[in-house]
Amino acid sequence: MNLPPSYPANLPLSHPALSATDPELAALIGAEEQLQADTLRLIPSENYVSQAVLEASGTVLQNKYSEGYAGRRYYEGQQNIDQVERLAIARAKALFGVDHANVQPYSGSPANLAVYLAFAEPGDTVMGMALPMGGHLTHGWGVSATGKWFRGVQYGVRPDTGLIDFDEVRDLALKERPKLIFCGGTALPRTIDFAAFAEIARESGAVLVADVAHIAGLIAGGAHPSPVPHADVISTTTHKTLRGPRGAMLMSREEHAKAIDKAVFPGLQGGPHNQTTAAIAVALHEAAQPSFRDYAHAVVDNAKALAEALLARGFDLVSGGTDNHLILMDLTPKDVPGKVAAKALDRAGIVVNYNTVPYDPRKPFDPSGVRIGTPSLTSRGLATEHMPAVADWIDRGVTAARTGDEDALATIRAEVADLMAAFPAPGLSRD
Ligand code: DSN
């Protein structure tokens, strides 16, 4: 077999057919494997899936059309696909303790759009957390279809605490009477009080949607309270802390099952991606194991230890710390814009994303903050004793970003690669 010249020399050949057919693409995938192996990946919405999840996603299930639902398809030949989807649904219901699960949404944004289709009409008022405060585009933010086709009203966090002000949320909900209230988001370092949101939704007559994409794995592992007794609908991606393939699920009480199913198909989507459904089923099976509970708690323990170590180095953390997998740092006191820091850290082998902080005076494409998290490093087996070293690298990296010290970044990159070599990532180690 002729390997493409750019295929990383120290990775065994993992895609022989692809390398033979399309060496150019195989080289890019090989390079990405190398990058994911060597770097400290701190983006809180990313993870490493297991080899089993990877295998399920790359199967002949890819070849099948299955519009409809198990037992009610518009294509024949569903003997196996129906069982795959039923298995995924049964596992989602058991893991999260819900009446109903739809495993067909292609990803988080289509899942949320299906919720709008199920419960609202164009022009209706909907409510969610503002994107720059830590919410999500699809929670009614202006540039998203959900903010263009619906009337989005947005809540935030208090400037003094960085926490949600439930009096403000209640006042807004009672004044605006939204059809939907979304809770959850993309940059929330603190526990979501689903009960408080449910009370407000009840008082204002809204459907409460808990978007738990970031914390689904923590919920499954018992490291974050569950929205199940409180939310009408639960929306989640499957690829963040849940450690599954890129996909999504909608879950609900039985009373909403028909509306949700109808909205996903035929309302919004065509054929489900069966290879993803299978990989979701595998991930849900993995998340039901006792070891996943340990994983979920370790993610939180690591985030708390990392937050402590960063605070000790003078970092300003939004809300003063974290309860979950995520830390949001305001780099204003360090005199480095978030984007400059994120790009310098990337050169140092530490992958983060720049992010707005609440009440950010800078623009979203050049904000004040950096968002980090511990799902990926925990999947590699790093533990609380490693977090001071991680904080030290971030500290040195941010200082080097300010001073333009590329040598310091190169030194950090070598140190990071050394530690990463001792903690092989799931799905990347080829024994
Ligand atoms: N893109 C996801 C995140 O990074 O949080 C949200 O959709």
mmCIF file of C-alpha atoms in Angstrom, residues 116-328:
data_model
loop_
_atom_site.group_PDB
_atom_site.id
_atom_site.type_symbol
_atom_site.label_atom_id
_atom_site.label_comp_id
_atom_site.label_asym_id
_atom_site.label_seq_id
_atom_site.Cartn_x
_atom_site.Cartn_y
_atom_site.Cartn_z
ATOM 1 C CA TYR A 116 -41.052 25.566 17.040
ATOM 2 C CA LEU A 117 -42.952 23.729 14.324
ATOM 3 C CA ALA A 118 -44.674 21.525 16.905
ATOM 4 C CA PHE A 119 -45.760 24.234 19.333
ATOM 5 C CA ALA A 120 -45.770 27.679 17.684
ATOM 6 C CA GLU A 121 -46.923 29.582 14.614
ATOM 7 C CA PRO A 122 -44.757 32.034 12.666
ATOM 8 C CA GLY A 123 -44.809 35.425 14.388
ATOM 9 C CA ASP A 124 -45.493 33.975 17.840
ATOM 10 C CA THR A 125 -43.465 35.226 20.752
ATOM 11 C CA VAL A 126 -40.765 32.896 22.044
ATOM 12 C CA MET A 127 -38.311 33.419 24.858
ATOM 13 C CA GLY A 128 -34.753 32.271 25.439
ATOM 14 C CA MET A 129 -31.430 33.388 26.795
ATOM 15 C CA ALA A 130 -29.658 35.977 24.633
ATOM 16 C CA LEU A 131 -26.769 34.501 22.653
ATOM 17 C CA PRO A 132 -24.119 36.896 24.059
ATOM 18 C CA MET A 133 -25.257 35.986 27.581
ATOM 19 C CA GLY A 134 -24.652 32.275 26.959
ATOM 20 C CA GLY A 135 -27.812 31.205 25.096
ATOM 21 C CA HIS A 136 -28.062 29.603 21.657
ATOM 22 C CA LEU A 137 -28.817 31.005 18.216
ATOM 23 C CA THR A 138 -31.943 28.857 17.961
ATOM 24 C CA HIS A 139 -33.467 30.220 21.173
ATOM 25 C CA GLY A 140 -34.918 33.183 19.265
ATOM 26 C CA TRP A 141 -31.739 35.179 18.538
ATOM 27 C CA GLY A 142 -32.233 37.739 15.757
ATOM 28 C CA VAL A 143 -29.912 36.415 13.050
ATOM 29 C CA SER A 144 -31.362 32.892 13.293
ATOM 30 C CA ALA A 145 -34.530 31.769 11.506
ATOM 31 C CA THR A 146 -35.979 31.402 15.008
ATOM 32 C CA GLY A 147 -35.488 35.136 15.599
ATOM 33 C CA LYS A 148 -36.613 36.130 12.094
ATOM 34 C CA TRP A 149 -39.732 34.002 11.836
ATOM 35 C CA PHE A 150 -40.730 34.297 15.492
ATOM 36 C CA ARG A 151 -40.695 37.238 17.878
ATOM 37 C CA GLY A 152 -37.780 36.455 20.169
ATOM 38 C CA VAL A 153 -37.635 38.050 23.597
ATOM 39 C CA GLN A 154 -34.430 37.412 25.478
ATOM 40 C CA TYR A 155 -33.309 37.186 29.074
ATOM 41 C CA GLY A 156 -29.744 37.344 30.371
ATOM 42 C CA VAL A 157 -27.685 37.089 33.514
ATOM 43 C CA ARG A 158 -27.118 39.657 36.219
ATOM 44 C CA PRO A 159 -24.066 41.851 35.581
ATOM 45 C CA ASP A 160 -22.907 41.565 39.195
ATOM 46 C CA THR A 161 -23.185 37.768 39.641
ATOM 47 C CA GLY A 162 -23.203 36.312 36.124
ATOM 48 C CA LEU A 163 -26.250 34.289 37.224
ATOM 49 C CA ILE A 164 -29.783 34.141 35.820
ATOM 50 C CA ASP A 165 -32.139 36.526 37.587
ATOM 51 C CA PHE A 166 -35.386 34.557 37.888
ATOM 52 C CA ASP A 167 -37.353 37.671 38.889
ATOM 53 C CA GLU A 168 -36.335 39.216 35.556
ATOM 54 C CA VAL A 169 -37.246 36.016 33.677
ATOM 55 C CA ARG A 170 -40.650 35.847 35.408
ATOM 56 C CA ASP A 171 -41.445 39.540 34.766
ATOM 57 C CA LEU A 172 -40.522 39.166 31.094
ATOM 58 C CA ALA A 173 -42.543 35.941 30.689
ATOM 59 C CA LEU A 174 -45.635 37.422 32.348
ATOM 60 C CA LYS A 175 -45.363 40.585 30.245
ATOM 61 C CA GLU A 176 -44.649 38.878 26.904
ATOM 62 C CA ARG A 177 -46.586 35.590 27.337
ATOM 63 C CA PRO A 178 -44.293 33.534 25.046
ATOM 64 C CA LYS A 179 -45.477 30.280 23.489
ATOM 65 C CA LEU A 180 -42.108 28.692 24.238
ATOM 66 C CA ILE A 181 -39.516 29.302 26.917
ATOM 67 C CA PHE A 182 -36.068 27.844 26.268
ATOM 68 C CA CYS A 183 -33.654 27.221 29.098
ATOM 69 C CA GLY A 184 -30.095 26.009 28.614
ATOM 70 C CA GLY A 185 -27.404 27.363 26.332
ATOM 71 C CA THR A 186 -23.841 27.232 25.141
ATOM 72 C CA ALA A 187 -21.806 29.172 27.693
ATOM 73 C CA LEU A 188 -23.475 28.541 31.039
ATOM 74 C CA PRO A 189 -21.048 27.473 33.754
ATOM 75 C CA ARG A 190 -23.704 27.007 36.433
ATOM 76 C CA THR A 191 -26.431 24.468 37.264
ATOM 77 C CA ILE A 192 -29.695 25.120 35.424
ATOM 78 C CA ASP A 193 -32.624 25.434 37.823
ATOM 79 C CA PHE A 194 -35.221 23.561 35.755
ATOM 80 C CA ALA A 195 -37.810 23.749 38.561
ATOM 81 C CA ALA A 196 -37.628 27.561 38.631
ATOM 82 C CA PHE A 197 -38.067 27.738 34.845
ATOM 83 C CA ALA A 198 -40.984 25.276 35.011
ATOM 84 C CA GLU A 199 -42.783 27.418 37.565
ATOM 85 C CA ILE A 200 -42.403 30.494 35.350
ATOM 86 C CA ALA A 201 -43.541 28.547 32.277
ATOM 87 C CA ARG A 202 -46.616 27.364 34.186
ATOM 88 C CA GLU A 203 -47.442 30.866 35.398
ATOM 89 C CA SER A 204 -47.104 32.340 31.916
ATOM 90 C CA GLY A 205 -48.728 29.467 30.002
ATOM 91 C CA ALA A 206 -45.592 28.609 27.988
ATOM 92 C CA VAL A 207 -44.170 25.288 26.870
ATOM 93 C CA LEU A 208 -40.837 24.811 28.638
ATOM 94 C CA VAL A 209 -38.042 23.495 26.411
ATOM 95 C CA ALA A 210 -34.880 22.385 28.201
ATOM 96 C CA ASP A 211 -32.013 22.473 25.711
ATOM 97 C CA VAL A 212 -29.539 20.232 27.518
ATOM 98 C CA ALA A 213 -27.153 19.728 24.595
ATOM 99 C CA HIS A 214 -24.118 20.716 26.643
ATOM 100 C CA ILE A 215 -24.989 18.780 29.783
ATOM 101 C CA ALA A 216 -26.845 15.683 28.502
ATOM 102 C CA GLY A 217 -23.957 13.414 29.496
ATOM 103 C CA LEU A 218 -23.765 15.003 32.933
ATOM 104 C CA ILE A 219 -27.510 14.422 33.390
ATOM 105 C CA ALA A 220 -27.230 10.810 32.203
ATOM 106 C CA GLY A 221 -24.341 10.271 34.603
ATOM 107 C CA GLY A 222 -26.066 11.917 37.565
ATOM 108 C CA ALA A 223 -23.692 14.894 37.680
ATOM 109 C CA HIS A 224 -26.374 17.515 36.893
ATOM 110 C CA PRO A 225 -30.058 17.544 37.964
ATOM 111 C CA SER A 226 -32.439 16.181 35.351
ATOM 112 C CA PRO A 227 -35.006 18.364 33.573
ATOM 113 C CA VAL A 228 -37.364 15.393 33.263
ATOM 114 C CA PRO A 229 -39.872 16.179 35.975
ATOM 115 C CA HIS A 230 -39.977 19.853 34.959
ATOM 116 C CA ALA A 231 -39.622 20.420 31.208
ATOM 117 C CA ASP A 232 -42.316 19.745 28.613
ATOM 118 C CA VAL A 233 -39.720 19.039 25.947
ATOM 119 C CA ILE A 234 -36.038 18.165 26.197
ATOM 120 C CA SER A 235 -33.792 18.888 23.255
ATOM 121 C CA THR A 236 -30.237 17.632 23.075
ATOM 122 C CA THR A 237 -27.414 16.986 20.714
ATOM 123 C CA THR A 238 -25.717 13.633 21.158
ATOM 124 C CA HIS A 239 -22.087 14.559 20.576
ATOM 125 C CA LYS A 240 -21.081 16.735 23.505
ATOM 126 C CA THR A 241 -20.836 15.392 27.069
ATOM 127 C CA LEU A 242 -23.008 12.443 25.954
ATOM 128 C CA ARG A 243 -20.053 11.305 23.812
ATOM 129 C CA GLY A 244 -22.050 10.060 20.840
ATOM 130 C CA PRO A 245 -22.071 10.869 17.118
ATOM 131 C CA ARG A 246 -23.061 14.267 15.732
ATOM 132 C CA GLY A 247 -26.828 14.074 15.987
ATOM 133 C CA ALA A 248 -29.714 15.047 18.234
ATOM 134 C CA MET A 249 -32.783 13.827 20.086
ATOM 135 C CA LEU A 250 -36.059 15.303 21.267
ATOM 136 C CA MET A 251 -37.666 13.844 24.385
ATOM 137 C CA SER A 252 -40.988 14.578 26.028
ATOM 138 C CA ARG A 253 -43.923 13.414 28.012
ATOM 139 C CA GLU A 254 -46.376 11.185 26.111
ATOM 140 C CA GLU A 255 -48.835 14.040 25.572
ATOM 141 C CA HIS A 256 -46.376 15.779 23.203
ATOM 142 C CA ALA A 257 -45.125 12.665 21.400
ATOM 143 C CA LYS A 258 -47.314 12.996 18.292
ATOM 144 C CA ALA A 259 -46.656 16.716 17.844
ATOM 145 C CA ILE A 260 -42.909 16.213 18.065
ATOM 146 C CA ASP A 261 -42.789 13.235 15.734
ATOM 147 C CA LYS A 262 -44.945 15.016 13.163
ATOM 148 C CA ALA A 263 -42.752 18.104 13.336
ATOM 149 C CA VAL A 264 -39.500 16.172 12.797
ATOM 150 C CA PHE A 265 -40.957 14.082 9.961
ATOM 151 C CA PRO A 266 -42.638 15.055 7.690
ATOM 152 C CA GLY A 267 -42.592 18.608 9.061
ATOM 153 C CA LEU A 268 -38.920 19.371 8.779
ATOM 154 C CA GLN A 269 -36.787 16.451 7.661
ATOM 155 C CA GLY A 270 -36.673 13.655 5.140
ATOM 156 C CA GLY A 271 -34.966 10.334 5.711
ATOM 157 C CA PRO A 272 -33.181 9.848 9.028
ATOM 158 C CA HIS A 273 -29.438 9.199 9.007
ATOM 159 C CA ASN A 274 -29.563 5.566 10.057
ATOM 160 C CA GLN A 275 -25.828 5.240 10.623
ATOM 161 C CA THR A 276 -26.112 8.098 13.117
ATOM 162 C CA THR A 277 -29.144 6.527 14.787
ATOM 163 C CA ALA A 278 -27.098 3.352 15.283
ATOM 164 C CA ALA A 279 -24.171 5.285 16.725
ATOM 165 C CA ILE A 280 -26.556 7.146 19.049
ATOM 166 C CA ALA A 281 -27.833 3.754 20.250
ATOM 167 C CA VAL A 282 -24.250 2.687 20.981
ATOM 168 C CA ALA A 283 -23.502 5.913 22.841
ATOM 169 C CA LEU A 284 -26.671 5.546 24.922
ATOM 170 C CA HIS A 285 -25.653 1.990 25.785
ATOM 171 C CA GLU A 286 -22.225 3.248 26.866
ATOM 172 C CA ALA A 287 -23.807 6.063 28.875
ATOM 173 C CA ALA A 288 -25.925 3.522 30.768
ATOM 174 C CA GLN A 289 -22.833 1.762 32.133
ATOM 175 C CA PRO A 290 -21.619 2.471 35.692
ATOM 176 C CA SER A 291 -18.296 3.729 34.291
ATOM 177 C CA PHE A 292 -20.148 6.573 32.556
ATOM 178 C CA ARG A 293 -21.364 7.852 35.933
ATOM 179 C CA ASP A 294 -17.710 8.006 36.988
ATOM 180 C CA TYR A 295 -16.906 9.823 33.752
ATOM 181 C CA ALA A 296 -19.657 12.440 34.220
ATOM 182 C CA HIS A 297 -18.586 13.161 37.800
ATOM 183 C CA ALA A 298 -14.929 13.285 36.774
ATOM 184 C CA VAL A 299 -15.768 15.881 34.085
ATOM 185 C CA VAL A 300 -17.258 18.144 36.767
ATOM 186 C CA ASP A 301 -14.472 17.464 39.283
ATOM 187 C CA ASN A 302 -11.897 18.353 36.638
ATOM 188 C CA ALA A 303 -13.722 21.553 35.673
ATOM 189 C CA LYS A 304 -13.933 22.659 39.311
ATOM 190 C CA ALA A 305 -10.244 21.869 39.872
ATOM 191 C CA LEU A 306 -9.296 23.732 36.681
ATOM 192 C CA ALA A 307 -11.433 26.720 37.712
ATOM 193 C CA GLU A 308 -9.731 26.819 41.123
ATOM 194 C CA ALA A 309 -6.295 26.678 39.521
ATOM 195 C CA LEU A 310 -7.201 29.471 37.074
ATOM 196 C CA LEU A 311 -8.635 31.656 39.839
ATOM 197 C CA ALA A 312 -5.399 31.142 41.768
ATOM 198 C CA ARG A 313 -3.569 32.522 38.705
ATOM 199 C CA GLY A 314 -5.718 35.655 38.636
ATOM 200 C CA PHE A 315 -8.163 34.699 35.884
ATOM 201 C CA ASP A 316 -11.603 36.322 35.939
ATOM 202 C CA LEU A 317 -14.213 33.569 35.559
ATOM 203 C CA VAL A 318 -17.796 34.493 34.704
ATOM 204 C CA SER A 319 -19.973 33.699 37.760
ATOM 205 C CA GLY A 320 -16.779 33.051 39.738
ATOM 206 C CA GLY A 321 -16.348 29.405 38.787
ATOM 207 C CA THR A 322 -18.289 26.411 37.521
ATOM 208 C CA ASP A 323 -20.778 23.737 38.562
ATOM 209 C CA ASN A 324 -20.495 21.730 35.353
ATOM 210 C CA HIS A 325 -18.088 20.984 32.505
ATOM 211 C CA LEU A 326 -17.596 24.563 31.300
ATOM 212 C CA ILE A 327 -15.587 27.634 32.266
ATOM 213 C CA LEU A 328 -16.025 31.071 30.711
#
